[in-house]
Tab-separated table of C-alpha atoms in Angstrom:
chain	number	residue	atom	x	y	z
A	114	MET	CA	207.179	-207.339	154.705
A	115	GLU	CA	210.558	-207.791	153.045
A	116	LYS	CA	211.030	-205.881	149.813
A	117	LYS	CA	211.528	-207.745	146.580
A	118	LYS	CA	215.014	-207.528	145.135
A	119	TYR	CA	216.492	-206.752	141.741
A	120	HIS	CA	219.911	-207.403	140.208
A	121	ILE	CA	221.319	-205.602	137.144
A	122	VAL	CA	224.042	-206.999	134.880
A	123	THR	CA	225.738	-204.285	132.811
A	124	TYR	CA	227.950	-204.671	129.758
A	125	GLY	CA	229.899	-202.021	127.867
A	126	CYS	CA	230.787	-198.387	128.382
A	127	GLN	CA	230.079	-195.609	130.881
A	128	MET	CA	226.957	-194.797	128.862
A	129	ASN	CA	225.587	-198.233	129.758
A	130	VAL	CA	226.657	-197.866	133.396
A	131	HIS	CA	224.629	-194.673	133.632
A	132	GLU	CA	221.655	-196.229	131.851
A	133	SER	CA	221.755	-199.056	134.396
A	134	GLU	CA	221.501	-196.362	137.077
A	135	LYS	CA	218.268	-195.266	135.381
A	136	LEU	CA	216.975	-198.851	135.357
A	137	ALA	CA	217.892	-199.122	139.041
A	138	GLY	CA	216.004	-195.882	139.747
A	139	ILE	CA	212.919	-197.279	138.025
A	140	MET	CA	213.154	-200.548	139.992
A	141	GLN	CA	213.432	-198.666	143.292
A	142	GLN	CA	210.429	-196.581	142.270
A	143	LEU	CA	208.590	-199.874	141.801
A	144	GLY	CA	209.447	-200.847	145.395
A	145	TYR	CA	212.381	-203.205	144.754
A	146	GLU	CA	215.777	-203.035	146.452
A	147	GLU	CA	219.185	-203.915	145.051
A	148	THR	CA	221.027	-207.201	145.592
A	149	ASP	CA	224.379	-208.410	144.312
A	150	GLU	CA	223.324	-212.053	144.596
A	151	THR	CA	221.590	-213.424	141.511
A	152	GLU	CA	219.977	-216.276	143.420
A	153	LYS	CA	218.217	-213.876	145.816
A	154	ALA	CA	216.835	-211.630	143.087
A	155	ASP	CA	213.156	-211.469	142.181
A	156	ALA	CA	214.038	-209.583	138.983
A	157	ILE	CA	217.231	-209.783	136.924
A	158	LEU	CA	217.902	-207.121	134.304
A	159	PHE	CA	220.526	-207.316	131.551
A	160	ASN	CA	221.708	-204.036	130.038
A	161	THR	CA	223.568	-205.282	126.986
A	162	CYS	CA	226.187	-203.997	124.566
A	163	CYS	CA	226.860	-205.006	120.965
A	164	ILE	CA	229.852	-202.815	120.133
A	165	ARG	CA	232.094	-205.880	120.272
A	166	GLU	CA	231.192	-209.489	119.687
A	167	ASN	CA	232.638	-210.785	122.966
A	168	ALA	CA	230.260	-208.588	125.016
A	169	GLU	CA	227.309	-210.009	123.102
A	170	GLU	CA	228.571	-213.574	123.566
A	171	ARG	CA	228.976	-213.032	127.332
A	172	ALA	CA	225.445	-211.699	127.550
A	173	TYR	CA	224.035	-214.715	125.720
A	174	GLY	CA	226.008	-217.055	127.965
A	175	ASN	CA	224.874	-215.382	131.178
A	176	ILE	CA	221.233	-215.226	130.089
A	177	GLY	CA	221.301	-218.903	129.162
A	178	ALA	CA	222.807	-219.765	132.553
A	179	LEU	CA	219.594	-218.557	134.246
A	180	LYS	CA	217.431	-221.282	132.717
A	181	ASN	CA	217.613	-223.541	135.767
A	182	LEU	CA	217.097	-220.666	138.217
A	183	LYS	CA	214.003	-219.604	136.285
A	184	ARG	CA	212.704	-223.180	136.451
A	185	GLU	CA	213.157	-223.152	140.252
A	186	LYS	CA	211.759	-219.626	140.744
A	187	LYS	CA	208.823	-219.369	138.402
A	188	ASP	CA	207.993	-215.824	139.569
A	189	LEU	CA	211.499	-214.590	138.719
A	190	ILE	CA	211.324	-211.849	136.082
A	191	ILE	CA	214.169	-211.711	133.556
A	192	ALA	CA	214.468	-208.599	131.382
A	193	VAL	CA	216.968	-207.969	128.586
A	194	GLY	CA	217.529	-204.580	126.971
A	195	GLY	CA	220.188	-202.313	125.522
A	196	CYS	CA	222.149	-202.117	122.295
A	197	MET	CA	222.137	-205.855	121.620
A	198	THR	CA	218.353	-206.096	121.495
A	199	GLN	CA	217.980	-202.901	119.440
A	200	GLN	CA	219.700	-204.515	116.442
A	201	SER	CA	217.381	-205.539	113.624
A	202	GLY	CA	215.887	-208.970	114.346
A	203	ALA	CA	217.922	-209.432	117.539
A	204	ALA	CA	214.969	-209.244	119.936
A	205	GLU	CA	213.058	-211.960	118.085
A	206	LYS	CA	216.187	-214.139	117.975
A	207	LEU	CA	216.735	-213.651	121.706
A	208	LYS	CA	213.140	-214.598	122.565
A	209	LYS	CA	213.334	-217.690	120.352
A	210	THR	CA	216.641	-218.770	121.890
A	211	PHE	CA	215.577	-218.026	125.466
A	212	PRO	CA	211.769	-218.316	125.707
A	213	PHE	CA	212.011	-217.953	129.505
A	214	VAL	CA	212.992	-214.261	129.166
A	215	ASP	CA	210.029	-212.134	130.296
A	216	ILE	CA	210.789	-208.626	128.977
A	217	VAL	CA	212.783	-207.555	125.918
A	218	PHE	CA	213.277	-203.838	125.240
A	219	GLY	CA	215.668	-201.613	123.296
A	220	THR	CA	217.718	-198.467	123.745
A	221	HIS	CA	214.924	-196.206	122.488
A	222	ASN	CA	212.403	-197.299	125.121
A	223	LEU	CA	214.592	-197.679	128.210
A	224	GLU	CA	212.841	-194.723	129.872
A	225	ASP	CA	209.580	-196.616	129.351
A	226	PHE	CA	210.771	-199.651	131.312
A	227	LYS	CA	208.450	-199.011	134.273
A	228	ARG	CA	205.397	-199.446	132.030
A	229	LEU	CA	206.835	-202.608	130.481
A	230	PHE	CA	207.572	-204.097	133.901
A	231	GLU	CA	204.093	-203.275	135.201
A	232	LYS	CA	202.580	-204.760	132.033
A	233	LYS	CA	204.408	-208.023	132.744
A	234	LEU	CA	203.191	-208.035	136.350
A	235	SER	CA	199.562	-207.351	135.433
A	236	THR	CA	199.201	-209.638	132.399
A	237	LYS	CA	201.624	-212.417	133.476
A	238	LYS	CA	202.618	-212.562	129.799
A	239	SER	CA	206.007	-211.914	128.255
A	240	VAL	CA	206.613	-208.437	126.837
A	241	LEU	CA	208.627	-207.636	123.715
A	242	GLU	CA	208.721	-203.980	122.706
A	243	ILE	CA	211.460	-202.477	120.553
A	244	GLN	CA	210.855	-198.878	119.543
A	245	ALA	CA	212.138	-198.727	115.973
A	246	ARG	CA	212.977	-195.027	115.888
A	247	GLU	CA	214.524	-192.721	118.449
A	248	GLY	CA	212.080	-190.323	120.023
A	249	SER	CA	212.563	-186.941	121.626
A	250	VAL	CA	214.735	-186.627	124.714
A	251	LYS	CA	212.814	-187.602	127.839
A	252	GLU	CA	213.560	-185.928	131.165
A	253	GLY	CA	212.673	-187.022	134.665
A	254	THR	CA	213.723	-190.685	134.574
A	255	PRO	CA	214.639	-191.635	138.179
A	256	LYS	CA	218.261	-192.607	138.825
A	257	TYR	CA	219.876	-194.698	141.529
A	258	ARG	CA	223.498	-193.592	141.318
A	259	THR	CA	226.139	-196.170	142.171
A	260	SER	CA	229.454	-194.412	141.451
A	261	TYR	CA	229.830	-191.873	144.293
A	262	PRO	CA	231.796	-189.601	144.476
A	263	ASN	CA	231.582	-189.657	140.669
A	264	ALA	CA	228.397	-188.997	138.710
A	265	TRP	CA	227.531	-189.524	135.044
A	266	VAL	CA	225.382	-187.029	133.153
A	267	ASN	CA	224.102	-187.548	129.616
A	268	ILE	CA	224.238	-184.383	127.538
A	269	MET	CA	223.100	-186.025	124.301
A	270	TYR	CA	222.100	-189.331	122.763
A	271	GLY	CA	222.854	-191.020	119.447
A	272	CYS	CA	225.503	-190.472	116.784
A	273	ASN	CA	225.585	-189.026	113.265
A	274	ASN	CA	229.058	-190.157	112.244
A	275	PHE	CA	228.510	-193.646	110.794
A	276	CYS	CA	232.070	-194.920	111.104
A	277	THR	CA	232.100	-198.038	108.935
A	278	TYR	CA	233.023	-200.381	111.816
A	279	CYS	CA	230.503	-199.037	114.324
A	280	ILE	CA	226.959	-200.172	115.110
A	281	VAL	CA	226.122	-197.260	117.446
A	282	PRO	CA	224.164	-195.024	114.994
A	283	TYR	CA	221.988	-198.019	114.104
A	284	VAL	CA	221.129	-198.951	117.697
A	285	ARG	CA	221.137	-195.530	119.378
A	286	GLY	CA	219.782	-193.393	116.556
A	287	ARG	CA	220.690	-189.902	115.414
A	288	GLU	CA	222.050	-187.197	117.688
A	289	ARG	CA	219.613	-185.548	120.120
A	290	SER	CA	220.884	-182.954	122.604
A	291	ARG	CA	219.435	-182.303	126.026
A	292	LYS	CA	218.546	-178.706	126.837
A	293	VAL	CA	221.268	-176.663	128.531
A	294	GLU	CA	219.031	-175.767	131.471
A	295	ASP	CA	218.184	-179.438	132.159
A	296	ILE	CA	221.849	-180.464	132.134
A	297	VAL	CA	222.944	-177.551	134.320
A	298	GLU	CA	220.154	-178.181	136.826
A	299	GLU	CA	221.103	-181.862	137.083
A	300	CYS	CA	224.723	-180.908	137.698
A	301	ARG	CA	223.704	-178.310	140.310
A	302	GLU	CA	221.681	-180.956	142.167
A	303	LEU	CA	224.572	-183.431	142.059
A	304	ILE	CA	226.962	-180.870	143.536
A	305	ALA	CA	224.444	-180.091	146.293
A	306	GLN	CA	224.221	-183.842	147.016
A	307	GLY	CA	227.988	-183.984	147.536
A	308	TYR	CA	229.212	-185.449	144.262
A	309	LYS	CA	232.763	-184.306	143.573
A	310	GLU	CA	233.279	-185.312	139.955
A	311	ILE	CA	230.837	-185.070	137.073
A	312	THR	CA	231.475	-186.740	133.721
A	313	LEU	CA	229.407	-185.528	130.779
A	314	LEU	CA	228.505	-188.315	128.357
A	315	GLY	CA	227.821	-188.398	124.640
A	316	GLN	CA	228.922	-190.462	121.664
A	317	ASN	CA	230.463	-187.240	120.314
A	318	VAL	CA	230.241	-184.467	122.896
A	319	ASN	CA	231.734	-181.948	120.468
A	320	SER	CA	228.534	-182.187	118.394
A	321	TYR	CA	226.442	-181.071	121.358
A	322	GLY	CA	223.888	-178.432	120.371
A	323	ASN	CA	224.141	-178.935	116.607
A	324	ASP	CA	220.428	-179.777	116.619
A	325	PHE	CA	219.583	-176.546	118.475
A	326	GLU	CA	219.439	-172.930	117.453
A	327	GLU	CA	222.703	-171.139	116.725
A	328	GLY	CA	224.710	-170.110	119.780
A	329	VAL	CA	224.431	-173.323	121.794
A	330	ASN	CA	227.571	-175.473	121.691
A	331	PHE	CA	229.714	-177.746	123.818
A	332	ALA	CA	232.307	-175.121	124.793
A	333	LYS	CA	229.596	-172.831	126.193
A	334	LEU	CA	227.964	-175.751	128.017
A	335	ILE	CA	231.104	-176.837	129.886
A	336	ALA	CA	231.961	-173.239	130.770
A	337	THR	CA	228.441	-172.754	132.188
A	338	ILE	CA	228.674	-175.924	134.312
A	339	ALA	CA	232.175	-175.023	135.510
A	340	ALA	CA	230.818	-171.695	136.775
A	341	LEU	CA	228.516	-173.443	139.269
A	342	ASP	CA	229.324	-172.994	142.961
A	343	GLY	CA	231.077	-175.742	144.882
A	344	LYS	CA	234.290	-177.722	144.674
A	345	PHE	CA	234.073	-180.362	141.961
A	346	ARG	CA	235.770	-181.623	138.828
A	347	LEU	CA	234.235	-181.745	135.368
A	348	ARG	CA	235.165	-184.357	132.771
A	349	PHE	CA	233.621	-185.322	129.450
A	350	MET	CA	233.726	-188.103	126.883
A	351	THR	CA	233.933	-188.961	124.093
A	352	ASN	CA	235.410	-186.415	121.696
A	353	HIS	CA	235.568	-186.844	117.926
A	354	PRO	CA	238.803	-185.428	116.439
A	355	LYS	CA	237.030	-183.909	113.435
A	356	ASP	CA	234.919	-181.716	115.735
A	357	LEU	CA	237.309	-180.774	118.549
A	358	SER	CA	237.588	-176.969	118.472
A	359	ARG	CA	239.909	-174.306	119.814
A	360	GLU	CA	236.902	-172.900	121.656
A	361	VAL	CA	236.675	-176.126	123.691
A	362	ALA	CA	240.414	-175.977	124.401
A	363	TYR	CA	240.098	-172.398	125.660
A	364	ALA	CA	237.114	-173.382	127.826
A	365	ILE	CA	239.334	-175.999	129.481
A	366	LYS	CA	242.163	-173.501	129.932
A	367	GLU	CA	239.974	-170.765	131.415
A	368	ASN	CA	237.990	-172.938	133.858
A	369	PRO	CA	240.061	-174.681	136.560
A	370	LYS	CA	237.202	-177.061	137.434
A	371	ILE	CA	237.419	-178.655	133.978
A	372	CYS	CA	240.039	-181.409	134.043
A	373	ARG	CA	242.969	-180.949	131.705
A	374	ALA	CA	242.373	-184.434	130.379
A	375	VAL	CA	240.859	-185.201	126.987
A	376	HIS	CA	239.973	-188.582	125.513
A	377	LEU	CA	240.508	-188.215	121.763
A	378	PRO	CA	240.164	-191.527	119.878
A	379	VAL	CA	242.479	-191.693	116.854
A	380	GLN	CA	241.650	-195.310	115.832
A	381	SER	CA	244.434	-195.428	113.217
A	382	GLY	CA	247.498	-193.495	112.109
A	383	SER	CA	247.041	-194.459	108.460
A	384	ASN	CA	245.219	-192.035	106.173
A	385	ARG	CA	244.102	-194.885	103.953
A	386	ILE	CA	242.570	-196.774	106.863
A	387	LEU	CA	241.038	-193.625	108.369
A	388	LYS	CA	239.284	-193.008	105.047
A	389	ALA	CA	238.058	-196.615	104.947
A	390	MET	CA	236.753	-196.145	108.484
A	391	ASN	CA	234.913	-192.944	107.430
A	392	ARG	CA	236.545	-191.030	110.268
A	393	ARG	CA	236.588	-187.810	108.193
A	394	TYR	CA	239.994	-186.571	109.323
A	395	THR	CA	243.560	-187.365	108.323
A	396	ARG	CA	246.610	-188.236	110.352
A	397	GLU	CA	247.796	-184.655	109.789
A	398	ASP	CA	244.440	-183.239	110.965
A	399	TYR	CA	244.645	-185.272	114.149
A	400	LEU	CA	248.196	-184.186	114.953
A	401	GLU	CA	247.209	-180.570	114.310
A	402	LYS	CA	244.330	-180.864	116.806
A	403	LEU	CA	246.719	-182.461	119.285
A	404	ALA	CA	249.203	-179.628	118.814
A	405	PHE	CA	246.750	-176.788	119.421
A	406	LEU	CA	245.202	-178.626	122.362
A	407	LYS	CA	248.581	-178.949	124.085
A	408	GLU	CA	249.557	-175.399	123.126
A	409	ILE	CA	246.379	-173.878	124.589
A	410	VAL	CA	246.175	-176.293	127.548
A	411	PRO	CA	249.744	-176.934	128.761
A	412	ASN	CA	250.288	-180.400	130.269
A	413	CYS	CA	246.933	-181.610	128.912
A	414	ALA	CA	246.756	-185.404	129.300
A	415	VAL	CA	245.400	-186.929	126.098
A	416	THR	CA	244.210	-190.539	126.001
A	417	THR	CA	242.979	-192.404	122.954
A	418	ASP	CA	241.441	-195.493	121.363
A	419	VAL	CA	243.423	-197.430	118.751
A	420	MET	CA	242.161	-200.246	116.541
A	421	VAL	CA	244.356	-202.800	114.802
A	422	GLY	CA	243.386	-205.331	112.145
A	423	PHE	CA	240.839	-203.232	110.283
A	424	PRO	CA	240.125	-204.902	106.901
A	425	THR	CA	243.000	-204.508	104.391
A	426	GLU	CA	245.352	-203.032	107.024
A	427	THR	CA	248.888	-203.546	105.721
A	428	GLU	CA	252.143	-203.579	107.663
A	429	GLU	CA	252.743	-200.059	106.355
A	430	ASP	CA	249.353	-198.933	107.672
A	431	PHE	CA	250.130	-200.442	111.044
A	432	ASN	CA	253.556	-198.781	111.134
A	433	ASP	CA	251.842	-195.430	110.536
A	434	THR	CA	249.750	-196.070	113.639
A	435	TYR	CA	252.797	-197.147	115.643
A	436	ASP	CA	254.703	-194.011	114.623
A	437	LEU	CA	251.763	-191.759	115.491
A	438	MET	CA	251.587	-193.268	118.975
A	439	LYS	CA	255.336	-192.703	119.440
A	440	THR	CA	254.884	-189.081	118.382
A	441	ALA	CA	251.743	-188.376	120.408
A	442	ARG	CA	252.940	-189.998	123.668
A	443	PHE	CA	249.408	-190.578	124.910
A	444	HIS	CA	248.805	-190.723	128.661
A	445	GLY	CA	246.821	-193.885	128.038
A	446	ALA	CA	245.486	-195.897	125.125
A	447	PHE	CA	242.682	-198.420	124.868
A	448	THR	CA	243.927	-200.749	122.150
A	449	PHE	CA	241.691	-203.388	120.608
A	450	ILE	CA	241.443	-205.729	117.642
A	451	TYR	CA	238.826	-205.003	115.000
A	452	SER	CA	235.746	-207.178	115.419
A	453	PRO	CA	233.232	-207.426	112.530
A	454	ARG	CA	229.755	-206.350	113.552
A	455	SER	CA	226.815	-207.467	111.459
A	456	GLY	CA	224.941	-204.496	110.047
A	457	THR	CA	228.015	-202.287	109.597
A	458	MET	CA	229.663	-201.484	106.263
A	459	ALA	CA	233.047	-202.832	107.334
A	460	ALA	CA	231.615	-206.281	108.049
A	461	ASN	CA	231.189	-206.795	104.300
A	462	LEU	CA	234.664	-205.635	103.285
A	463	ASP	CA	237.162	-207.982	101.726
A	464	GLY	CA	240.615	-208.249	103.246
A	465	GLN	CA	239.789	-209.338	106.789
A	466	ILE	CA	243.078	-209.614	108.719
A	467	PRO	CA	244.144	-213.017	110.155
A	468	GLU	CA	243.810	-213.171	113.933
A	469	GLU	CA	247.467	-214.024	114.513
A	470	VAL	CA	248.553	-210.931	112.554
A	471	SER	CA	246.245	-208.672	114.557
A	472	LYS	CA	247.442	-210.166	117.850
A	473	ALA	CA	251.083	-209.574	116.936
A	474	ARG	CA	250.334	-205.975	116.003
A	475	ILE	CA	248.351	-205.181	119.127
A	476	SER	CA	251.075	-206.698	121.320
A	477	LYS	CA	253.571	-204.327	119.760
A	478	LEU	CA	251.296	-201.330	120.431
A	479	ILE	CA	250.683	-202.412	124.033
A	480	ASP	CA	254.416	-202.742	124.672
A	481	LEU	CA	254.988	-199.261	123.244
A	482	GLN	CA	252.217	-197.667	125.292
A	483	ASN	CA	253.227	-199.479	128.482
A	484	GLY	CA	256.723	-198.035	128.113
A	485	ILE	CA	255.293	-194.525	127.650
A	486	ASN	CA	252.996	-195.025	130.654
A	487	ARG	CA	255.957	-196.011	132.838
A	488	GLU	CA	257.943	-192.959	131.762
A	489	ILE	CA	255.024	-190.620	132.480
A	490	SER	CA	254.462	-192.279	135.862
A	491	GLU	CA	258.125	-191.790	136.819
A	492	GLU	CA	257.704	-188.047	136.241
A	493	TYR	CA	255.181	-187.937	139.099
A	494	ILE	CA	257.669	-189.037	141.788
A	495	THR	CA	258.175	-186.308	144.471
A	496	LYS	CA	255.226	-184.286	143.101
A	497	THR	CA	252.176	-183.517	145.223
A	498	VAL	CA	248.810	-183.998	143.518
A	499	GLU	CA	245.188	-183.616	144.544
A	500	VAL	CA	243.410	-186.971	144.592
A	501	LEU	CA	239.660	-187.564	144.710
A	502	THR	CA	239.306	-190.666	146.892
A	503	GLU	CA	237.092	-193.243	145.187
A	504	GLY	CA	237.415	-196.242	147.471
A	505	TYR	CA	239.457	-198.489	149.747
A	506	ASP	CA	241.436	-201.511	148.595
A	507	GLU	CA	241.125	-204.188	151.279
A	508	LYS	CA	243.986	-206.206	149.831
A	509	LYS	CA	246.438	-203.321	149.679
A	510	LYS	CA	245.024	-201.705	152.848
A	511	MET	CA	245.141	-198.389	151.046
A	512	TYR	CA	242.721	-195.802	149.729
A	513	PHE	CA	242.705	-195.089	146.016
A	514	GLY	CA	241.529	-192.378	143.676
A	515	ARG	CA	242.460	-190.332	140.628
A	516	GLU	CA	244.115	-186.992	140.144
A	517	GLU	CA	243.082	-184.455	137.529
A	518	PHE	CA	244.840	-186.216	134.653
A	519	GLY	CA	243.291	-189.591	135.443
A	520	LYS	CA	246.227	-191.399	137.075
A	521	MET	CA	245.211	-193.985	139.683
A	522	ILE	CA	246.918	-193.298	143.011
A	523	TYR	CA	247.056	-195.464	146.160
A	524	PHE	CA	247.802	-194.050	149.604
A	525	ALA	CA	247.370	-194.867	153.293
A	526	SER	CA	245.319	-192.720	155.639
A	527	ASP	CA	244.522	-192.975	159.337
A	528	LYS	CA	241.090	-191.445	158.826
A	529	ASP	CA	238.233	-192.219	156.478
A	530	VAL	CA	238.732	-190.006	153.407
A	531	PHE	CA	236.293	-191.708	151.027
A	532	GLY	CA	234.754	-189.101	148.737
A	533	GLU	CA	237.209	-186.398	149.799
A	534	PHE	CA	239.936	-184.491	147.991
A	535	VAL	CA	243.318	-185.341	149.495
A	536	ASN	CA	246.805	-183.973	148.751
A	537	VAL	CA	249.147	-186.885	148.117
A	538	LYS	CA	252.920	-186.780	147.601
A	539	ILE	CA	253.961	-189.436	145.094
A	540	THR	CA	256.734	-191.707	146.368
A	541	LYS	CA	256.629	-194.634	143.960
A	542	ALA	CA	255.547	-195.439	140.411
A	543	ASN	CA	254.111	-198.904	139.891
A	544	GLY	CA	253.506	-199.153	136.166
A	545	ILE	CA	250.309	-197.261	135.393
A	546	SER	CA	249.355	-196.643	139.039
A	547	LEU	CA	251.176	-194.534	141.618
A	548	ILE	CA	251.739	-194.786	145.385
A	549	GLY	CA	252.026	-191.845	147.736
A	550	THR	CA	251.625	-190.437	151.228
A	551	THR	CA	249.026	-187.928	152.429
A	552	GLU	CA	249.965	-184.337	153.150
A	553	ASN	CA	246.793	-183.130	154.838
């Protein structure tokens, strides 16, 4: 008998990608198999995001588009969960807008999805369960990993920072750290299974262990994982500038398996705007952290997030951000326009910036960063770097992967090198990406 099939639609960050792997693990435990074709699915799951309005709008549009398919396939089960549904009143609104949705759940009861799905199957009735408060960390949720040779590992959940523009603390709850031994054991198993790169995930990894007894912190955790046997890389995200410590920098320096690449979101170069954002550091604090990081970890590649158009942002505020980016020379920057999110403090602020002003400002930042990216890429030419091969581009007829600092590199190979480390000599810089030839 042919297995029933499931399809998962994921929005948002790496955290959501990994949570979709958990949902996939639960579905496989229930006897379903994966399909990429919506029309062939017996169950369609949406793992939503509400960090930015456009992600929420896309989710609503894609859920609504299933109305006719649900009418044709009455046994089709549609489930919607994630950050979007965890918002106050959002689940009820979703069910009212789309009464054909069968299961609605939130971020706090994702690990309980198997029970919710079985409840739908047994009762034939729709299920709406949103756990209002975060619970303790639950271990043992099955995972169907989809990112080989890379693997994602949660080290903590939630956030205590309450940046005024951000909805995360309201939909993911307060910080809860996983136990060191559980994280290390998961990483050990992944290495034994052949995974070559592990990325540790948390809203603010530098806060790891603050809810434990004294002596447990992020620097000690990454050093412990890096000491595991096997050839692999270790990455982590995201860091909060106010909490990045010299101890973490020294852990990177002293452990070759930890990538010399740090994502350190600055958000703004204006002290006035940083205060309004409740970021709890100044421009000077950030540059000081950047300085000691690069002093302790030579050639460390720092990437960042930058927001433009935060309420009341003046041209002077924006110029402060522009100047900081010129000074910092980030290896990459995710730039975005502020988007008001209902339920956050910033959504109620006066002084919202006109869209055309924000677009002009972000264009200027993108042009600056693109120029820096090209200059950094040019410095790679003639160098040999170790690339972890992540896939094959059918259009280019080349393999691709990333080196330690995160640069995407394309190269040709006569043999299948998927999932392997390969030495590549860089011959050409093509904007952000690089092209090279194999040396082994």
